[in-house]
mmCIF file of C-alpha atoms in Angstrom:
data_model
loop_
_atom_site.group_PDB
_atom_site.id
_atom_site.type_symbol
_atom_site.label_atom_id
_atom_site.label_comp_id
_atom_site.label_asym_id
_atom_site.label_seq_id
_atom_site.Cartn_x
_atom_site.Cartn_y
_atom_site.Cartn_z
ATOM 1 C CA UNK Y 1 -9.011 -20.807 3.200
ATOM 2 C CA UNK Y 2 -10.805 -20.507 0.111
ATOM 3 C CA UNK Y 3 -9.773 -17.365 -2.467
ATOM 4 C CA UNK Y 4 -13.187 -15.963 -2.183
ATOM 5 C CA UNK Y 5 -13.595 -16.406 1.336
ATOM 6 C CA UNK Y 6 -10.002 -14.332 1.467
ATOM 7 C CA UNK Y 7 -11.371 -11.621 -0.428
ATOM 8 C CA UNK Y 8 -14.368 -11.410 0.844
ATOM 9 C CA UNK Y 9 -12.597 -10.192 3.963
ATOM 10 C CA UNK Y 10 -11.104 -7.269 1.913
ATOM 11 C CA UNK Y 11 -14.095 -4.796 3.038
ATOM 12 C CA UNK Y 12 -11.811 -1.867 4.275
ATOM 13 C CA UNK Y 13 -11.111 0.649 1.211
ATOM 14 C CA UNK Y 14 -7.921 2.434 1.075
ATOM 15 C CA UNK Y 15 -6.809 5.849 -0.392
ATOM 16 C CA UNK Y 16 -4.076 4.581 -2.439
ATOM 17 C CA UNK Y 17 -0.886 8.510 -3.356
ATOM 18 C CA UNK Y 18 1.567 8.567 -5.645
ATOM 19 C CA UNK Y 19 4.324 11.047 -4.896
ATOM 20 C CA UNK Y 20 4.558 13.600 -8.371
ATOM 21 C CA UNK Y 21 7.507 15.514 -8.792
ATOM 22 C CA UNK Y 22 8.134 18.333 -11.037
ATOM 23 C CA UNK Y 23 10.306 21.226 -11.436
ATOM 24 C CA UNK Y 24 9.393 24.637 -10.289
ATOM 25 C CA UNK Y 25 11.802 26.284 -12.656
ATOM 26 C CA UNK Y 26 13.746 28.276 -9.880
ATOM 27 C CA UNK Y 27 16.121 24.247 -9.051
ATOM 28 C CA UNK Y 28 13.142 22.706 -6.782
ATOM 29 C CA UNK Y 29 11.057 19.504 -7.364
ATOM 30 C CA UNK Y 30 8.660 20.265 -5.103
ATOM 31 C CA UNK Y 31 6.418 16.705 -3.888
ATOM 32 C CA UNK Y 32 2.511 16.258 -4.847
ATOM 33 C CA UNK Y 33 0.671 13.356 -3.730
ATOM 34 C CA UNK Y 34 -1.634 12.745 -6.302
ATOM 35 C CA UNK Y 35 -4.803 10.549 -5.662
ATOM 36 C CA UNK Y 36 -4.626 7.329 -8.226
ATOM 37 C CA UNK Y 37 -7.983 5.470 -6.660
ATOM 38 C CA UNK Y 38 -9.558 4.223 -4.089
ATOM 39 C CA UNK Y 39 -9.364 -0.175 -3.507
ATOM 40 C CA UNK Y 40 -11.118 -2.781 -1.038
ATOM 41 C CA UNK Y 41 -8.985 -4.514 1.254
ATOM 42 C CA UNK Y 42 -7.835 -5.775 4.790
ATOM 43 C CA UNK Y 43 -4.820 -4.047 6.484
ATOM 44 C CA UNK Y 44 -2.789 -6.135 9.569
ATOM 45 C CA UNK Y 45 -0.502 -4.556 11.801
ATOM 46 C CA UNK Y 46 2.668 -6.806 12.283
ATOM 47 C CA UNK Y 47 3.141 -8.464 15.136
ATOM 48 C CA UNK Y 48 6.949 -7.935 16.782
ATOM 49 C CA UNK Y 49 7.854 -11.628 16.014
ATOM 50 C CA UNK Y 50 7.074 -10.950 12.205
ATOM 51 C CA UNK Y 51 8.950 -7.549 12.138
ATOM 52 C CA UNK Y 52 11.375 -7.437 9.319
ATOM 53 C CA UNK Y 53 13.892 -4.442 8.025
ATOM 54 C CA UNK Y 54 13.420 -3.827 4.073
ATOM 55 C CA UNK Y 55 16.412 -4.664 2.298
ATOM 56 C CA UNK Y 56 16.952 -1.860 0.711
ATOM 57 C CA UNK Y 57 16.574 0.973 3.474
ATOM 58 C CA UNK Y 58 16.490 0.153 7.388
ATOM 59 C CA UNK Y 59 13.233 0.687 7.834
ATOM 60 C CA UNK Y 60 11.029 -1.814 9.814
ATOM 61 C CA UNK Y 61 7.365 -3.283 7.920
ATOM 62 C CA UNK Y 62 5.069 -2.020 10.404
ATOM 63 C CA UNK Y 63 1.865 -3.458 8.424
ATOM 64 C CA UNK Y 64 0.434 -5.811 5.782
ATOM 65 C CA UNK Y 65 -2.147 -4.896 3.184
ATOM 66 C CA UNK Y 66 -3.499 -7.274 1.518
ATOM 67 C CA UNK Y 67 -5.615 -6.424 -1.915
ATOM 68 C CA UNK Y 68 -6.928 -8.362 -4.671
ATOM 69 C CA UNK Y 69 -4.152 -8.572 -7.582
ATOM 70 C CA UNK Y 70 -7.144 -7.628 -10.399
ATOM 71 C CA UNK Y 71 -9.814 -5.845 -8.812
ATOM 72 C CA UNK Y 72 -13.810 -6.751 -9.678
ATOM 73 C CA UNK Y 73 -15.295 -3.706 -8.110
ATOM 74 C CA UNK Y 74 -16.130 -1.144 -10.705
ATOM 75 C CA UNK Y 75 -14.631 1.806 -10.311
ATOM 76 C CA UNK Y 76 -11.656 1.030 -8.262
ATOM 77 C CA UNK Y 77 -7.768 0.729 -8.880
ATOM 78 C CA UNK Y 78 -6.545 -2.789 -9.498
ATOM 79 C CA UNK Y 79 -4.078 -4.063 -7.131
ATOM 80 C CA UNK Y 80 -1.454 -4.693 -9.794
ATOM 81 C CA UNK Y 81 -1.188 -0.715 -10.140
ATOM 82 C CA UNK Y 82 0.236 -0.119 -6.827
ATOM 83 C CA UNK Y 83 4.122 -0.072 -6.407
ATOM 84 C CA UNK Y 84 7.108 0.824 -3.901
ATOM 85 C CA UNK Y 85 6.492 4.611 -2.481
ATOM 86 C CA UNK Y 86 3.343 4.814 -2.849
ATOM 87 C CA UNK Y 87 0.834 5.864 -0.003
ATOM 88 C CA UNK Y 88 -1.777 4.635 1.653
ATOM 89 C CA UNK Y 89 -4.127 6.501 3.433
ATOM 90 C CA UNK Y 90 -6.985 5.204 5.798
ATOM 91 C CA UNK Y 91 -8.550 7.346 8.246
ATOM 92 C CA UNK Y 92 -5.776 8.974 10.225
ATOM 93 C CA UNK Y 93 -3.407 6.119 9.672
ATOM 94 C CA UNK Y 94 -0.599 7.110 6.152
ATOM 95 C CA UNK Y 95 1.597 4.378 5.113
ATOM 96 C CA UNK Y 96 4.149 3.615 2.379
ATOM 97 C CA UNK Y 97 4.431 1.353 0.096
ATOM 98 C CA UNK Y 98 7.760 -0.619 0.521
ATOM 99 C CA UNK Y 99 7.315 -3.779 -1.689
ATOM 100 C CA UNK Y 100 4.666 -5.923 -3.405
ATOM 101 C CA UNK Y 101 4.264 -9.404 -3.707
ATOM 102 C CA UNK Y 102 2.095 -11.900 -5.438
ATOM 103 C CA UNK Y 103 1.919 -15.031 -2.820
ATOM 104 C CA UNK Y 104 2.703 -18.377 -5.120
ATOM 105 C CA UNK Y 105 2.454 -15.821 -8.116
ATOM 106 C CA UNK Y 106 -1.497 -16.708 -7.832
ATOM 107 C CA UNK Y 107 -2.493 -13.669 -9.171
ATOM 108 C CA UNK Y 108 -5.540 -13.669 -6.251
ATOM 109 C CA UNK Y 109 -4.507 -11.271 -4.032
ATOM 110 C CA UNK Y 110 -1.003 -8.805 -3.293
ATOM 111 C CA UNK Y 111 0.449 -9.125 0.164
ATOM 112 C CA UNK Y 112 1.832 -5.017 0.206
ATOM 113 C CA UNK Y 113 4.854 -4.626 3.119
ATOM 114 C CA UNK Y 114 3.986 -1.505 4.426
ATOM 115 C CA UNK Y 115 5.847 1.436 7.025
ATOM 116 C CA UNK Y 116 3.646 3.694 8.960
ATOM 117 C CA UNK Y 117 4.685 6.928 8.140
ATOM 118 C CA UNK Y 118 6.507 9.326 11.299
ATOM 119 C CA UNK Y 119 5.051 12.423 12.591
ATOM 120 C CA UNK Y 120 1.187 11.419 11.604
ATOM 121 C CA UNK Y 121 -1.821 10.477 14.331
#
């Protein structure tokens, strides 16, 4: 498959968080999710034979997002901007960011490992 017939298929936008913390001066860092930008792309669920447990933390990739590494649409966030704990948001669906990688280091698209956040419809 061709790299723009791949992107062309990123037509979904996302609502890409970052979580803020700062001090409330009473021994609290309260959590803000701040609103970096919006970006095209194409989000997969993973199938159970792909499942894999990040390294880091046990907890299971649930989806793939794929984005293009340097966005051309005006106005959005480029792909290279999003990193580990961030959030994505897309209708009812919240995920976070648990790694990012550049397939072949290509630099045409990100494939972002992704966990579907508990609790949420």
């Amino acid at each position: 498959m061709s790299g723009g017939v791949f992107l062309g298929l990123m037509n979904r936008q996302f609502m890409i968080y970052r979580i803020e913390r700062e001090s409330n001066d009473v021994g609290g860092w309260p959590e803000t999710e701040v609103l970096l930008g919006v970006i095209s792309g194409r989000l997969r669920p993973m199938t159970g034979g792909e499942k894999v447990v990040a390294n880091s933390e046990d907890r299971e990739t649930t989806h793939i997002l794929y984005v293009p590494y340097s966005n051309p649409k005006a106005g959005e966030l480029d792909g290279s901007e999003i990193k580990r704990g961030d959030l994505v948001v897309y209708g009812d669906l919240k995920i976070e960011v648990l790694g990012v990688n550049d397939p072949s280091l290509a630099h045409e698209h990100l494939e972002i490992d992704c966990v579907q956040m508990e609790g949420l419809e």
